[in-house]
mmCIF file of C-alpha atoms in Angstrom:
data_model
loop_
_atom_site.group_PDB
_atom_site.id
_atom_site.type_symbol
_atom_site.label_atom_id
_atom_site.label_comp_id
_atom_site.label_asym_id
_atom_site.label_seq_id
_atom_site.Cartn_x
_atom_site.Cartn_y
_atom_site.Cartn_z
ATOM 1 C CA MET A 121 94.070 116.227 137.103
ATOM 2 C CA ALA A 122 92.595 114.022 134.372
ATOM 3 C CA ASN A 123 94.774 111.573 132.496
ATOM 4 C CA VAL A 124 95.250 113.359 129.163
ATOM 5 C CA THR A 125 97.191 110.457 127.648
ATOM 6 C CA ALA A 126 94.229 108.093 128.056
ATOM 7 C CA ALA A 127 91.976 110.559 126.228
ATOM 8 C CA ARG A 128 94.326 110.498 123.215
ATOM 9 C CA THR A 129 94.594 106.739 122.883
ATOM 10 C CA PHE A 130 93.870 105.362 119.417
ATOM 11 C CA PRO A 131 92.833 101.821 118.441
ATOM 12 C CA ALA A 132 95.785 99.499 117.855
ATOM 13 C CA ASN A 133 95.011 99.106 114.129
ATOM 14 C CA ARG A 134 94.824 102.848 113.424
ATOM 15 C CA VAL A 135 97.709 104.209 111.350
ATOM 16 C CA LEU A 136 98.801 107.759 112.113
ATOM 17 C CA TRP A 137 100.513 110.311 109.871
ATOM 18 C CA ASP A 138 103.798 109.929 111.741
ATOM 19 C CA ALA A 139 103.894 106.119 111.502
ATOM 20 C CA PRO A 140 107.197 104.515 110.471
ATOM 21 C CA GLY A 141 107.461 104.416 106.683
ATOM 22 C CA ALA A 142 104.845 107.131 106.119
ATOM 23 C CA VAL A 143 105.782 109.550 103.316
ATOM 24 C CA SER A 144 104.086 112.894 102.722
ATOM 25 C CA VAL A 145 103.159 113.940 99.197
ATOM 26 C CA THR A 146 104.614 117.371 100.008
ATOM 27 C CA ASP A 147 108.082 116.004 100.838
ATOM 28 C CA PRO A 148 110.841 115.998 98.198
ATOM 29 C CA PRO A 149 111.006 114.636 95.571
ATOM 30 C CA TYR A 150 107.184 114.740 95.275
ATOM 31 C CA ASN A 151 106.583 118.375 96.281
ATOM 32 C CA ALA A 152 102.801 118.445 95.938
ATOM 33 C CA LYS A 153 101.551 121.954 96.726
ATOM 34 C CA GLY A 154 98.078 121.454 98.224
ATOM 35 C CA ASN A 155 97.307 125.096 97.479
ATOM 36 C CA ASP A 156 93.844 124.481 95.954
ATOM 37 C CA ALA A 157 95.079 125.725 92.576
ATOM 38 C CA GLU A 158 97.925 123.700 91.043
ATOM 39 C CA ASP A 159 97.614 120.211 89.590
ATOM 40 C CA ASP A 160 99.164 117.837 92.141
ATOM 41 C CA TYR A 161 98.290 114.660 90.210
ATOM 42 C CA ALA A 162 101.846 113.735 89.132
ATOM 43 C CA ALA A 163 103.336 114.303 92.597
ATOM 44 C CA ILE A 164 100.653 112.306 94.407
ATOM 45 C CA GLN A 165 100.637 109.454 91.880
ATOM 46 C CA LYS A 166 104.437 109.146 92.009
ATOM 47 C CA CYS A 167 104.323 108.967 95.816
ATOM 48 C CA ILE A 168 101.584 106.311 95.648
ATOM 49 C CA ASP A 169 103.593 104.318 93.097
ATOM 50 C CA GLU A 170 106.693 104.327 95.312
ATOM 51 C CA HIS A 171 105.264 103.919 98.836
ATOM 52 C CA ASP A 172 102.624 101.899 100.679
ATOM 53 C CA LEU A 173 101.894 104.502 103.376
ATOM 54 C CA VAL A 174 101.122 107.893 101.822
ATOM 55 C CA VAL A 175 100.272 110.980 103.876
ATOM 56 C CA ILE A 176 98.013 113.715 102.523
ATOM 57 C CA PRO A 177 98.755 116.669 104.846
ATOM 58 C CA ARG A 178 96.629 119.747 105.416
ATOM 59 C CA GLY A 179 95.558 121.371 102.159
ATOM 60 C CA THR A 180 93.382 120.924 99.105
ATOM 61 C CA PHE A 181 95.251 118.869 96.528
ATOM 62 C CA ARG A 182 93.796 119.285 93.021
ATOM 63 C CA VAL A 183 94.212 116.464 90.517
ATOM 64 C CA SER A 184 93.564 116.385 86.784
ATOM 65 C CA ARG A 185 93.320 112.592 86.468
ATOM 66 C CA THR A 186 92.189 109.560 88.419
ATOM 67 C CA LEU A 187 94.671 108.404 91.054
ATOM 68 C CA HIS A 188 95.445 104.681 90.897
ATOM 69 C CA LEU A 189 96.143 102.929 94.191
ATOM 70 C CA ARG A 190 97.919 99.616 94.581
ATOM 71 C CA PRO A 191 96.309 96.915 96.782
ATOM 72 C CA THR A 192 98.853 97.730 99.505
ATOM 73 C CA THR A 193 98.410 101.525 99.385
ATOM 74 C CA ARG A 194 97.085 103.307 102.455
ATOM 75 C CA LEU A 195 96.306 107.016 102.244
ATOM 76 C CA ILE A 196 96.352 108.908 105.529
ATOM 77 C CA GLY A 197 94.977 112.405 105.999
ATOM 78 C CA LEU A 198 94.652 114.652 109.025
ATOM 79 C CA SER A 199 90.854 114.834 108.713
ATOM 80 C CA ALA A 200 88.210 115.072 106.000
ATOM 81 C CA ALA A 201 88.143 118.850 106.465
ATOM 82 C CA TRP A 202 91.917 119.437 106.460
ATOM 83 C CA SER A 203 93.265 116.899 103.936
ATOM 84 C CA ARG A 204 91.345 116.990 100.684
ATOM 85 C CA ILE A 205 91.878 115.629 97.187
ATOM 86 C CA ALA A 206 89.579 117.270 94.646
ATOM 87 C CA PRO A 207 89.285 117.448 90.860
ATOM 88 C CA LEU A 208 91.055 120.301 89.134
ATOM 89 C CA ALA A 209 88.449 122.699 87.755
ATOM 90 C CA ALA A 210 89.865 122.558 84.208
ATOM 91 C CA ALA A 211 90.202 118.747 84.205
ATOM 92 C CA PRO A 212 88.138 116.612 81.821
ATOM 93 C CA VAL A 213 85.669 114.175 83.312
ATOM 94 C CA PHE A 214 87.447 111.408 85.198
ATOM 95 C CA ALA A 215 87.195 107.887 83.760
#
Protein backbone atom coordinates (compact mmCIF):
# COMPACT_ATOMS: atom_id res chain seq x y z
CA MET A 1 0.00 0.00 0.00
CA ALA A 2 1.27 3.48 -0.88
CA ASN A 3 2.36 5.87 1.84
CA VAL A 4 -0.60 8.27 1.98
CA THR A 5 1.08 10.51 4.56
CA ALA A 6 3.96 11.29 2.19
CA ALA A 7 1.50 12.34 -0.51
CA ARG A 8 -0.04 14.91 1.87
CA THR A 9 3.19 16.54 2.98
CA PHE A 10 3.29 20.32 2.66
CA PRO A 11 6.34 22.61 2.47
CA ALA A 12 7.64 23.67 5.88
CA ASN A 13 6.76 27.35 5.30
CA ARG A 14 3.14 26.68 4.30
CA VAL A 15 0.56 27.81 6.86
CA LEU A 16 -2.59 25.72 7.11
CA TRP A 17 -6.08 26.70 8.26
CA ASP A 18 -5.69 24.76 11.50
CA ALA A 19 -2.34 26.33 12.45
CA PRO A 20 -1.93 27.52 16.06
CA GLY A 21 -3.31 31.04 16.43
CA ALA A 22 -5.46 30.86 13.28
CA VAL A 23 -8.88 32.50 13.72
CA SER A 24 -11.80 32.03 11.34
CA VAL A 25 -13.88 35.02 10.28
CA THR A 26 -16.97 32.88 10.91
CA ASP A 27 -16.11 32.24 14.58
CA PRO A 28 -17.64 34.40 17.33
CA PRO A 29 -17.42 37.31 17.86
CA TYR A 30 -16.87 37.95 14.12
CA ASN A 31 -19.67 35.77 12.70
CA ALA A 32 -19.10 36.46 9.01
CA LYS A 33 -21.74 34.61 6.98
CA GLY A 34 -20.04 33.76 3.67
CA ASN A 35 -23.46 33.23 2.13
CA ASP A 36 -22.79 35.23 -1.07
CA ALA A 37 -25.42 37.78 -0.07
CA GLU A 38 -24.72 39.63 3.20
CA ASP A 39 -22.04 42.26 3.71
CA ASP A 40 -19.25 40.59 5.69
CA TYR A 41 -16.91 43.61 5.60
CA ALA A 42 -17.19 44.57 9.29
CA ALA A 43 -16.70 40.99 10.53
CA ILE A 44 -13.68 40.31 8.32
CA GLN A 45 -12.04 43.68 9.01
CA LYS A 46 -12.47 43.27 12.78
CA CYS A 47 -10.86 39.82 12.61
CA ILE A 48 -7.97 41.21 10.54
CA ASP A 49 -7.52 44.08 13.01
CA GLU A 50 -7.32 41.70 15.97
CA HIS A 51 -5.35 38.73 14.59
CA ASP A 52 -2.31 38.02 12.42
CA LEU A 53 -3.51 34.66 11.06
CA VAL A 54 -7.01 34.97 9.59
CA VAL A 55 -8.88 32.05 8.02
CA ILE A 56 -11.41 32.56 5.24
CA PRO A 57 -13.37 29.27 5.25
CA ARG A 58 -15.52 27.86 2.47
CA GLY A 59 -17.99 30.41 1.14
CA THR A 60 -18.30 33.63 -0.80
CA PHE A 61 -17.77 36.56 1.54
CA ARG A 62 -19.16 39.82 0.11
CA VAL A 63 -17.62 43.11 1.21
CA SER A 64 -18.82 46.67 0.69
CA ARG A 65 -15.45 48.35 1.31
CA THR A 66 -11.75 47.74 0.84
CA LEU A 67 -10.21 45.45 3.45
CA HIS A 68 -7.05 46.85 5.04
CA LEU A 69 -4.37 44.35 6.03
CA ARG A 70 -1.58 44.99 8.50
CA PRO A 71 2.01 44.09 7.48
CA THR A 72 1.78 41.00 9.71
CA THR A 73 -1.61 39.80 8.43
CA ARG A 74 -1.82 36.45 6.67
CA LEU A 75 -5.10 35.40 5.08
CA ILE A 76 -5.60 31.67 4.63
CA GLY A 77 -8.32 30.12 2.49
CA LEU A 78 -9.16 26.55 1.60
CA SER A 79 -8.69 27.17 -2.14
CA ALA A 80 -9.39 29.88 -4.70
CA ALA A 81 -12.63 28.10 -5.62
CA TRP A 82 -13.91 27.50 -2.08
CA SER A 83 -12.82 30.61 -0.13
CA ARG A 84 -13.74 33.79 -1.95
CA ILE A 85 -13.91 37.47 -1.04
CA ALA A 86 -15.89 39.48 -3.58
CA PRO A 87 -17.41 42.96 -3.82
CA LEU A 88 -20.99 43.35 -2.69
CA ALA A 89 -23.16 44.04 -5.73
CA ALA A 90 -24.64 47.23 -4.23
CA ALA A 91 -21.25 48.57 -3.05
CA PRO A 92 -19.79 51.76 -4.53
CA VAL A 93 -16.54 51.51 -6.43
CA PHE A 94 -13.68 50.57 -4.12
CA ALA A 95 -10.98 53.19 -3.54
